CSV table of C-alpha atoms and ligand atoms in Angstrom, one decimal:
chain,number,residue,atom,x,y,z
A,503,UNK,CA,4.1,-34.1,3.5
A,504,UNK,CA,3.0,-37.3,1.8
A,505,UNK,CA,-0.9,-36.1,0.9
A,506,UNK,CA,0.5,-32.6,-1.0
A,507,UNK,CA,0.8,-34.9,-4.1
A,508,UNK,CA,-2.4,-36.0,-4.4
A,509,UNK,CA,-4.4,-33.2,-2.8
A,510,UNK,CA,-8.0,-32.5,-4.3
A,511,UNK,CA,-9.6,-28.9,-2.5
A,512,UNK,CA,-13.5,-29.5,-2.2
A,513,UNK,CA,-13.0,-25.8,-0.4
A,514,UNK,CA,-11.0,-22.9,-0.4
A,515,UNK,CA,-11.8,-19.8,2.0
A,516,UNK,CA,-10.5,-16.7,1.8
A,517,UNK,CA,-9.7,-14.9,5.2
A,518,UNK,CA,-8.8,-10.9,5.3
A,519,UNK,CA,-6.4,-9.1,7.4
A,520,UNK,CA,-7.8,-6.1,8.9
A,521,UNK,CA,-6.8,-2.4,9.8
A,522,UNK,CA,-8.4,-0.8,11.8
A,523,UNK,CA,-9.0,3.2,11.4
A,524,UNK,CA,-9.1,4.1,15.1
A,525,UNK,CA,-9.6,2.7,18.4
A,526,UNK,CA,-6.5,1.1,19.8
A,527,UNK,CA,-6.5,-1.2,22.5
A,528,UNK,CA,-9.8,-0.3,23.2
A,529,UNK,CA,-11.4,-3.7,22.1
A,530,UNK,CA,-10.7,-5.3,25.3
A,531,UNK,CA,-11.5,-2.4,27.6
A,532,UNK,CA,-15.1,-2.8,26.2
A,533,UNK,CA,-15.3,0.1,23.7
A,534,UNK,CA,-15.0,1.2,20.9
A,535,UNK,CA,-13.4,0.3,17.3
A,536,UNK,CA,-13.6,1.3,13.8
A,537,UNK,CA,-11.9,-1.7,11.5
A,538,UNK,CA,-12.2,-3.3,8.4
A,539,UNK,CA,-10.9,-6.1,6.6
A,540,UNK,CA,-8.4,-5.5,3.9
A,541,UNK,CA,-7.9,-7.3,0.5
A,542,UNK,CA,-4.7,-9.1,1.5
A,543,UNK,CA,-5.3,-12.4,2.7
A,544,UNK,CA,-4.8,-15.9,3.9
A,545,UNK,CA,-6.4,-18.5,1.3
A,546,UNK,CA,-7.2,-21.8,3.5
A,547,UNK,CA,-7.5,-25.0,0.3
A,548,UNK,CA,-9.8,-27.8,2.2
A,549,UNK,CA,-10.9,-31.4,1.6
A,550,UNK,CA,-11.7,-34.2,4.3
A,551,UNK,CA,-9.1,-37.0,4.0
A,552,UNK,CA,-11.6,-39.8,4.8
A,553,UNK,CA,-9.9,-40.8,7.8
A,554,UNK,CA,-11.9,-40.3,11.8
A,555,UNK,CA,-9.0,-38.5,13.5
A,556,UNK,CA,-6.2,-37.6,11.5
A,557,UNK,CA,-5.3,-33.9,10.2
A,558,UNK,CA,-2.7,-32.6,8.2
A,559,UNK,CA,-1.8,-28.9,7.3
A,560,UNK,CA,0.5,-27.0,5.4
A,561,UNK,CA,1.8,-23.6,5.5
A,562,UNK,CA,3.2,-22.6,2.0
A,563,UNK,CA,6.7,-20.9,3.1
A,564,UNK,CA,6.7,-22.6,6.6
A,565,UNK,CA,6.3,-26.1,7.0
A,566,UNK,CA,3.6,-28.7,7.8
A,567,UNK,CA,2.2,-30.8,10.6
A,568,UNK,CA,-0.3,-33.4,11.5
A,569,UNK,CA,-2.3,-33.9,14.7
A,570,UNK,CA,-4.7,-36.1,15.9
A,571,UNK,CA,-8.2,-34.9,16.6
A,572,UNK,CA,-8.5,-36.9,20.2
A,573,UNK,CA,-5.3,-35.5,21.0
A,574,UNK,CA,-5.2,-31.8,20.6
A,575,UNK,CA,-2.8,-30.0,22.9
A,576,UNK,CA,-1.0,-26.6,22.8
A,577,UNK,CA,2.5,-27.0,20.6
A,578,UNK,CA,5.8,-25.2,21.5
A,579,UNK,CA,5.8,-24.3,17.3
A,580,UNK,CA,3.8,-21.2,17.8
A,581,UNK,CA,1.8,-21.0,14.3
A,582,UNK,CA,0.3,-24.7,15.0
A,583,UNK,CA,-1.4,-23.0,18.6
A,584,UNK,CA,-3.6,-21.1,15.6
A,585,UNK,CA,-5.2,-23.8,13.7
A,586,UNK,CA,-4.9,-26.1,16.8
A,587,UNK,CA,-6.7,-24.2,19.4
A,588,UNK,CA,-9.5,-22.7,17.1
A,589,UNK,CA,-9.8,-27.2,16.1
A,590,UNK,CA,-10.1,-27.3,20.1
A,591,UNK,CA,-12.6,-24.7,20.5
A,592,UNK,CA,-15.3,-26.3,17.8
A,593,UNK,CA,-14.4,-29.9,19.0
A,594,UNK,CA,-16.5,-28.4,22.4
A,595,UNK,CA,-19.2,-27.1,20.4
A,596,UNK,CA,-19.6,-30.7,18.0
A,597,UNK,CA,-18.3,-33.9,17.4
A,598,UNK,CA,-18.7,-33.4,13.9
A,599,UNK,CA,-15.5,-32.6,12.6
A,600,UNK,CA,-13.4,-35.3,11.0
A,601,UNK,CA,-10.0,-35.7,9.7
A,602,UNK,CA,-9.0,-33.4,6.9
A,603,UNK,CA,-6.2,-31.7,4.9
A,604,UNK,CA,-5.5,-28.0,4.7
A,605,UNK,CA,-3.1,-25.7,2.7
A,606,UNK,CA,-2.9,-22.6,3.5
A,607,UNK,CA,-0.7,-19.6,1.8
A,608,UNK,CA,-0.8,-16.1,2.4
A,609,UNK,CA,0.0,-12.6,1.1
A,610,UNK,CA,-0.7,-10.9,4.7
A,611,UNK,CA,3.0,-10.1,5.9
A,612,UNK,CA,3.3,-12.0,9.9
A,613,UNK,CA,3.2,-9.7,12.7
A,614,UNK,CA,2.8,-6.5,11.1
A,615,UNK,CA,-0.4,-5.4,12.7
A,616,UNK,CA,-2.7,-6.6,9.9
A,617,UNK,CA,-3.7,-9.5,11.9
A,618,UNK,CA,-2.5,-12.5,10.3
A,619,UNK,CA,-3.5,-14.0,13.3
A,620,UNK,CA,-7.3,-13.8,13.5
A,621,UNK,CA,-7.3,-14.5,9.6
A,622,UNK,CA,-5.2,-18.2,10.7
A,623,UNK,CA,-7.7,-18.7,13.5
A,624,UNK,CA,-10.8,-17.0,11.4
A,625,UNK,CA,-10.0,-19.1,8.2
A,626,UNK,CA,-10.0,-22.3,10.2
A,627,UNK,CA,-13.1,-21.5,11.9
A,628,UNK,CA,-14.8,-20.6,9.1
A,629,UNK,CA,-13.3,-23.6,6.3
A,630,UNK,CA,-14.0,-26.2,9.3
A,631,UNK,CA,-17.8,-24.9,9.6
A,632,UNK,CA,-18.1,-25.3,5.6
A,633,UNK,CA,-16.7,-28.3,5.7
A,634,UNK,CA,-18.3,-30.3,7.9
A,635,UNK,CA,-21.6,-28.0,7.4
A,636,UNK,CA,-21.2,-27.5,11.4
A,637,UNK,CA,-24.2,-24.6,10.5
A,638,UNK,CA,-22.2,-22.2,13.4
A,639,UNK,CA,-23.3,-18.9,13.2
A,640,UNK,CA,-20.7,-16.0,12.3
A,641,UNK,CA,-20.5,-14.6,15.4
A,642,UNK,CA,-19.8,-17.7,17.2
A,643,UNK,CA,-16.9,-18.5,14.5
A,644,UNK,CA,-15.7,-14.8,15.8
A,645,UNK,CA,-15.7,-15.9,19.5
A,646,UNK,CA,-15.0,-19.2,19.4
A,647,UNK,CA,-11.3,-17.7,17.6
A,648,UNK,CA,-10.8,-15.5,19.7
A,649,UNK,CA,-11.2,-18.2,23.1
A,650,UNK,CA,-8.5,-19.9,20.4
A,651,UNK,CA,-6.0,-17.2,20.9
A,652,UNK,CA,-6.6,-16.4,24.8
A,653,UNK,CA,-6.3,-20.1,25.4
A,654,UNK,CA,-3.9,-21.7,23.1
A,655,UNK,CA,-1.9,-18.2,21.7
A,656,UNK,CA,-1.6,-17.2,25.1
A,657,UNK,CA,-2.6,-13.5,24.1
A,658,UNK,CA,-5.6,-12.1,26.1
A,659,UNK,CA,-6.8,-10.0,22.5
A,660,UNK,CA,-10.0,-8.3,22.7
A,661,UNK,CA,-12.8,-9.2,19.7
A,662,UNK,CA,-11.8,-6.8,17.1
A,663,UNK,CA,-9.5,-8.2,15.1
A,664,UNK,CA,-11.5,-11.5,14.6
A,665,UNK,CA,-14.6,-9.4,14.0
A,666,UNK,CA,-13.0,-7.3,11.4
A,667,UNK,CA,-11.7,-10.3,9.3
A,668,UNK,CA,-15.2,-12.3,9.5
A,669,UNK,CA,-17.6,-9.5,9.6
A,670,UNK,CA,-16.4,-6.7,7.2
A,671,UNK,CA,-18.1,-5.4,4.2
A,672,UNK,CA,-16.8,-4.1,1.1
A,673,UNK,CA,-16.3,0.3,1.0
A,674,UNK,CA,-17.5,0.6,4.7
A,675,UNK,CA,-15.6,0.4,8.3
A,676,UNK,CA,-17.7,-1.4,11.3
A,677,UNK,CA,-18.2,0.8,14.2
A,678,UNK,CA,-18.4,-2.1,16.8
A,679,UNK,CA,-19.6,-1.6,20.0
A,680,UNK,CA,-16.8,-4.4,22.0
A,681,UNK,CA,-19.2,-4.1,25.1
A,682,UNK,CA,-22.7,-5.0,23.7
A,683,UNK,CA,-21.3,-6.6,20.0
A,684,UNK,CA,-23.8,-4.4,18.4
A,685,UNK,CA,-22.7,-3.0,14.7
A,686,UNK,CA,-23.2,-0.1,12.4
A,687,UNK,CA,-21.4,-0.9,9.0
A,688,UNK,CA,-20.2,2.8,7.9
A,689,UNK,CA,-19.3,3.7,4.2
A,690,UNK,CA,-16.3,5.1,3.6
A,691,UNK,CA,-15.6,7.8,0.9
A,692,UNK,CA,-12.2,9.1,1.5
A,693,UNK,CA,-11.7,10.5,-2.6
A,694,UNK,CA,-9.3,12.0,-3.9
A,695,UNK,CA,-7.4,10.0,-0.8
A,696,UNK,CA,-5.9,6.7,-0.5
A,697,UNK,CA,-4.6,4.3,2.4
A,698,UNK,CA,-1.2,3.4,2.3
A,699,UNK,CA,-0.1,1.7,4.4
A,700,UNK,CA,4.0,1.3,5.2
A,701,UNK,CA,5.3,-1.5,6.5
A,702,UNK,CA,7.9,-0.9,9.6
A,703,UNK,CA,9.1,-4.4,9.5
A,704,UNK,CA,9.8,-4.3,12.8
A,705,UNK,CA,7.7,-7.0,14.1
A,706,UNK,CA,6.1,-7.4,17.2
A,707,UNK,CA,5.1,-10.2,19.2
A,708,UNK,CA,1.5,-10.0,20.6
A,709,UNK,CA,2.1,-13.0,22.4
A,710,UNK,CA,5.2,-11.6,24.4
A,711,UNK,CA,4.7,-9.8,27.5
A,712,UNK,CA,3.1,-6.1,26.7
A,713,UNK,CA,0.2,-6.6,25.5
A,714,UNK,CA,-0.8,-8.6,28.5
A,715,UNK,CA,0.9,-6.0,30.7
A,716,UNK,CA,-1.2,-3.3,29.0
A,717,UNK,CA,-4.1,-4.6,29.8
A,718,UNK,CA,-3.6,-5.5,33.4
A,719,UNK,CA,-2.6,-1.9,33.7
A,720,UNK,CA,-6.2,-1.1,32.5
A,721,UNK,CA,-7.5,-3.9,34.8
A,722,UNK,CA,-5.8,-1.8,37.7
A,723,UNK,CA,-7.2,1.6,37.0
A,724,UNK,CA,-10.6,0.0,37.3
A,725,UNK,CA,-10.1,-1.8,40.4
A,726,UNK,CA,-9.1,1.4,41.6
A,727,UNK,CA,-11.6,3.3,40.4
A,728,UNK,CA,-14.1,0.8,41.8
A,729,UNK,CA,-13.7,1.7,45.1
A,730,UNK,CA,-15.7,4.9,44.6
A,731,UNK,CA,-17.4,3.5,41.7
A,732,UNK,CA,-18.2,0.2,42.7
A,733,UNK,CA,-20.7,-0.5,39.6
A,734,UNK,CA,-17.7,-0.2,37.3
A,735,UNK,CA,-16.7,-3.2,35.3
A,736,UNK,CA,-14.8,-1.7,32.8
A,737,UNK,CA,-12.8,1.4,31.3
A,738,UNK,CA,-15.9,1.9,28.6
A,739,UNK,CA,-17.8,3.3,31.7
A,740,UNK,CA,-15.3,5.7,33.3
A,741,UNK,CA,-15.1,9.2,32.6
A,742,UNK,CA,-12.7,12.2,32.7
A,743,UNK,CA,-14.4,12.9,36.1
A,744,UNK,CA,-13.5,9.7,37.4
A,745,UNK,CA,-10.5,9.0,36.7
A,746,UNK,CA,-9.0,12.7,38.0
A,747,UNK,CA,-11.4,11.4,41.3
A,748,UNK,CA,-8.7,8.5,42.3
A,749,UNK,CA,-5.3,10.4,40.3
A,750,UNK,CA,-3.6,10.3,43.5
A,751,UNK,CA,-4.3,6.7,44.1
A,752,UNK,CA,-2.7,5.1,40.9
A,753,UNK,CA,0.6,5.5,39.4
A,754,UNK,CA,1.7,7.8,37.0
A,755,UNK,CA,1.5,5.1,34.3
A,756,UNK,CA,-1.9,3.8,35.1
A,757,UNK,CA,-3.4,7.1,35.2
A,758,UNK,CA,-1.5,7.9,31.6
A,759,UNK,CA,-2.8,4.2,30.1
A,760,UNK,CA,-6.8,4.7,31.5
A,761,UNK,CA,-6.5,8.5,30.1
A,762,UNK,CA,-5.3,7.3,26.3
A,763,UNK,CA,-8.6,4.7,26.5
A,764,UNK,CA,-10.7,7.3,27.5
A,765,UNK,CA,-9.7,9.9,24.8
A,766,UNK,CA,-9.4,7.1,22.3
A,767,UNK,CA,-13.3,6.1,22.5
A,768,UNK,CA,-14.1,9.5,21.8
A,769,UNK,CA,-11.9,9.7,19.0
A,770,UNK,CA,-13.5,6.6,17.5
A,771,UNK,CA,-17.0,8.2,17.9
A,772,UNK,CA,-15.6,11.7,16.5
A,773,UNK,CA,-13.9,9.7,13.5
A,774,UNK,CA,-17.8,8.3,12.5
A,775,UNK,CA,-18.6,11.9,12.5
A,776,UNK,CA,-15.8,12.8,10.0
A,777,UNK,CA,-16.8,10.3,7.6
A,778,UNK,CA,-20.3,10.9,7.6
A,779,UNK,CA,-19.8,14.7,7.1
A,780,UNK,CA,-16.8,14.0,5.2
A,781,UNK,CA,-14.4,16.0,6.8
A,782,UNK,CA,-11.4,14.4,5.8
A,783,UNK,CA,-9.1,17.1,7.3
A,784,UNK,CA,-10.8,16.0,10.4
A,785,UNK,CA,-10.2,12.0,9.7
A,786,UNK,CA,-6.5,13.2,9.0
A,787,UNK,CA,-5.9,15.2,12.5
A,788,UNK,CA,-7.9,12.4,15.0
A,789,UNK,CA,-5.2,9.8,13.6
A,790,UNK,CA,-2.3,12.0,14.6
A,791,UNK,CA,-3.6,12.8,17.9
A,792,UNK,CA,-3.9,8.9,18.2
A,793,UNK,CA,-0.5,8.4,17.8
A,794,UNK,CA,0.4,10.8,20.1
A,795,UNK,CA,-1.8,9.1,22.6
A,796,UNK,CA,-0.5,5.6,20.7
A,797,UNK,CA,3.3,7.4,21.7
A,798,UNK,CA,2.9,9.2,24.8
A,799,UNK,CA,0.5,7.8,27.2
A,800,UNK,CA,-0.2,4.3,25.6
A,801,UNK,CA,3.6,3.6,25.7
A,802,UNK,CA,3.2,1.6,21.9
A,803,UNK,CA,4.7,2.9,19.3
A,804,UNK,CA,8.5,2.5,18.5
A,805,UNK,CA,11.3,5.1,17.4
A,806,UNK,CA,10.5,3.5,13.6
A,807,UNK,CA,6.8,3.9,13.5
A,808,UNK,CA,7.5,7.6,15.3
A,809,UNK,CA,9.7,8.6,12.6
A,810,UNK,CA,7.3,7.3,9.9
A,811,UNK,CA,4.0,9.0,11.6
A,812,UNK,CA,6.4,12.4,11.9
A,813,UNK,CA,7.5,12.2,8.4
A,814,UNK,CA,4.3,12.8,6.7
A,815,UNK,CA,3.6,16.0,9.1
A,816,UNK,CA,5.5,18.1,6.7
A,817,UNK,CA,3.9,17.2,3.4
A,818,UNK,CA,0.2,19.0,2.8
A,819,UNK,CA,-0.6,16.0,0.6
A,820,UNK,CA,-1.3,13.7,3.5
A,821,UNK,CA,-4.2,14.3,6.1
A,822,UNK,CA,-3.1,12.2,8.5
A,823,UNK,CA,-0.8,9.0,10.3
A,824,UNK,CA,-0.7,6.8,12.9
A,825,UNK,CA,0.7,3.6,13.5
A,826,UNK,CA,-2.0,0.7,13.4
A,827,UNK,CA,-2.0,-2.2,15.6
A,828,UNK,CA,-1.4,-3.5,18.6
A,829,UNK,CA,2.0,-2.2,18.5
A,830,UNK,CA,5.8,-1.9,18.6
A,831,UNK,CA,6.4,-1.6,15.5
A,832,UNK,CA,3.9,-3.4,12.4
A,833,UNK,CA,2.3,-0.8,9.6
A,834,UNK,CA,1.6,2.9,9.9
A,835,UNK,CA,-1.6,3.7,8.0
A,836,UNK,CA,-1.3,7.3,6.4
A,837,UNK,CA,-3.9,9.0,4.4
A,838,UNK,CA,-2.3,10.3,1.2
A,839,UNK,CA,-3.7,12.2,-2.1
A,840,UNK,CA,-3.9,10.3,-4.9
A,841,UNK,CA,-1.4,12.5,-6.9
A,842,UNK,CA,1.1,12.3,-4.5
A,843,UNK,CA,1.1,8.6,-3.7
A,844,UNK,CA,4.6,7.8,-5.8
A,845,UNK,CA,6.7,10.4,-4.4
A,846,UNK,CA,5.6,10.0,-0.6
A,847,UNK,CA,6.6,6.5,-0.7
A,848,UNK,CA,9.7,6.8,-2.5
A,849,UNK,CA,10.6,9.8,-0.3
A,850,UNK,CA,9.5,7.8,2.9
A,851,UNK,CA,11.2,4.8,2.1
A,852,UNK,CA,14.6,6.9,1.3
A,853,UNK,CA,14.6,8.6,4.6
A,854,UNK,CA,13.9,5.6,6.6
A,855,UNK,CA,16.3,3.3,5.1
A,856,UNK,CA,19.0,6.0,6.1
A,857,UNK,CA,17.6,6.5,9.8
A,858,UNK,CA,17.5,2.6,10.6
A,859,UNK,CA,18.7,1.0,7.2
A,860,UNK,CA,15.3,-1.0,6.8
A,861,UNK,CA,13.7,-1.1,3.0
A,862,UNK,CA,10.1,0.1,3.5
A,863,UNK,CA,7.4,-2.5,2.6
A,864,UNK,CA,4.4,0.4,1.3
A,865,UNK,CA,1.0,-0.7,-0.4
A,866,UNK,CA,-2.5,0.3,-0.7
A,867,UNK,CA,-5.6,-1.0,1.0
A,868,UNK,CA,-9.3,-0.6,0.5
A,869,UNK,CA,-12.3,-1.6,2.9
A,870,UNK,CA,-12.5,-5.0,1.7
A,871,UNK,CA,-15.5,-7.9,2.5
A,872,UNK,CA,-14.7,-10.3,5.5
A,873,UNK,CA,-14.3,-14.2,5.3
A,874,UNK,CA,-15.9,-16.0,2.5
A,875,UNK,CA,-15.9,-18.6,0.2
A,876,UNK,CA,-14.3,-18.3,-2.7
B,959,ADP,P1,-0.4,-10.0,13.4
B,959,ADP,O1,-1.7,-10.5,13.8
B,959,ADP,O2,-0.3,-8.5,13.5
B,959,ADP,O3,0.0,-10.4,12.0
B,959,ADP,P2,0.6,-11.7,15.5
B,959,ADP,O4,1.9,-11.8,16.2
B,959,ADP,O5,-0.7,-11.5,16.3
B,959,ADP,O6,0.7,-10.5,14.4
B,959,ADP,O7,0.4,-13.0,14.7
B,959,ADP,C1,1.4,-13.5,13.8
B,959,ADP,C2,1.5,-15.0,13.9
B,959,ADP,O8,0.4,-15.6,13.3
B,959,ADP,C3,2.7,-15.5,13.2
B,959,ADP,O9,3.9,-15.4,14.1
B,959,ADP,C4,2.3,-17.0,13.0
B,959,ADP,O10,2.4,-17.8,14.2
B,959,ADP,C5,0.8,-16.9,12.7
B,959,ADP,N1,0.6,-16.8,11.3
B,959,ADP,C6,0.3,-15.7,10.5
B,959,ADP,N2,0.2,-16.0,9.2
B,959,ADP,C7,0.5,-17.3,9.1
B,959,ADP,C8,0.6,-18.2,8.0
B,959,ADP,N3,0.4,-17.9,6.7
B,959,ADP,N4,1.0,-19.5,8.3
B,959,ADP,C9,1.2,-19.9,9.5
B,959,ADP,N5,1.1,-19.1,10.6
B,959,ADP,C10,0.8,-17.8,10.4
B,960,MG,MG1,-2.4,-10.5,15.9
């Protein structure tokens, strides 16, 4: 693209992945979540090009495009609907964004549950509101990226993963309420333990059909519930009581995916617990009995991230697994002793690559701070 030979950055933003510890799929059923941004990242370089209208962005390992600003529309090249439809969503907050050039280059690995996605949306949002000193607050940047992804993406995501990678704060997870948006940062101290993360490389695709599907399975337990509940409005709000209430009038499956939600909000509160008392044998067991609820009744997981999570049950040096995400495959997070870091990923990454012939991707992350300048 003609202006990557002369391009001067007034701006670059940094934008985080996230993981988050517990508190899967429960973001758009209104509860609860325990993320935090990561240090791996998507670097967004930034200068206004002087023209009205006229945009141009490049991904470093992809490819580049330019759009006009009075003609923004969704694109069949999937990675454009990121930058294009978080452009969209400002452009009905203010007119005053103007043309501008963007790089952008990464060291988040694509569709591994690290969501590379609300850091793309996030890091727009954020470098466009810099910028063009739009004065937006934070937490409309988080919303107005996540509208991005419902309406442009096409994935119906909760707010997590957006208000992971803008909100976070260095050494701490953020027990976010998804319901009322209210926040408690909590400081994590997991010594002598680390996170490691291993890469499945089996990659999903949020935007294909199950993700969507799981939550209208979640939308139909409700309505069901409703009937004898009629105040209800979401799965935050039901109980163990409820749900065994109206058993006989939902499927099998909608009764197993309401039951995982409700188990899993608890586990998010119980996982606060841990870490304040610092019971990290406790952190270490709630994460495997999230898988098994990630496995079982959530229906998520894949044979690879199965094999990974089942792998580390054996070895006393790790407290604890679960595959992180919104699923099918993407990162396991696994909650290792420091002395015995090497050999569980050399012994992991043998094993798997003679199940399914895949070379393990396996690194380290630390509760990092959220979107910033840099
Ligand atoms: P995850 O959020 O877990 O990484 P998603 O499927 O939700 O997975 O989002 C991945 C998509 O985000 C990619 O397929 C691509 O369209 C977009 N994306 C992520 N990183 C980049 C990047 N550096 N450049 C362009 N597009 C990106
Ligand atoms: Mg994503």
């Amino acid at each position: 693209m003609q202006f990557l030979d002369s391009f001067k950055p007034e701006l670059t933003i940094s934008s985080p992945g996230r993981i988050n510890f517990i508190g899967e799929h429960t973001d758009y059923n209104m509860g609860y979540v325990l993320p935090t941004a990561i240090g791996n990242k998507i670097t967004f370089k930034l200068a206004k090009n002087g023209s009205l209208n006229k945009c141009n962005v490049y991904s470093i390992g992809l490819a580049g495009f330019s759009f006009d600003l009075n003609a923004i529309a969704i694109s069949d090249t999937e990675w454009h609907n990121y930058i294009l439809g978080v452009v969209n969503e400002i452009s009905k907050l203010t007119s005053k964004v103007g043309g501008f050039d963007c790089i952008i280059e990464s060291d988040l690995p694509l569709g591994s549950g690290l969501s590379s996605s609300a850091a793309m949306e996030c890091g727009m949002a954020f470098g466009l509101n810099e910028l063009f000193d739009l004065r937006l607050s934070k937490i409309t940047l988080v919303a107005l990226s996540q509208r991005a992804e419902h309406s442009y993406v096409g994935t119906q995501c909760g707010i997590m993963d957006q208000f992971a990678s803008v909100m976070s704060k260095k050494g701490n997870v953020i027990l976010l309420d998804c319901q009322s948006l209210e926040y408690q940062y909590i400081p994590i101290d997991i010594r002598p333990y680390k996170i490691i993360m291993l890469n499945t490389k089996v990659s999903h695709n949020l935007a294909s059909s199950e993700y969507n599907t799981r939550k209208q399975e979640c939308e139909e337990g409700v309505s069901i519930m409703k009937r004898r509940n009629p105040k209800l409005n979401s799965l935050r709000d039901v109980t163990e009581e409820m749900l065994e209430a109206s058993k006989d009038e939902m499927s099998q499956t909608v009764y197993n995916r309401c039951s995982f939600v409700i188990d899993e909000n608890k586990r998010v509160l119980k996982m606060v617990q841990a870490f304040k008392q610092h019971n990290l044998e406790s952190v270490g067991n709630l994460l495997y009995d999230a898988h098994q609820g990630i496995s079982q009744l959530y229906e998520v997981s894949c044979p690879e991230s199965d094999f990974l999570v089942d792998f580390t049950k054996t070895n006393p040096s790790i407290l604890g697994a679960r595959q992180t995400g919104g699923g099918f495959g993407g990162c396991t997070l696994n909650i290792v002793h420091e002395n015995a870091v090497k050999e569980f990923i050399t012994k992991a990454s043998k094993a798997y690559f003679e199940k399914f012939n895949i070379q393990l991707e396996a690194f380290e992350v630390e509760p990092s701070g959220g979107t910033s300048v840099q």
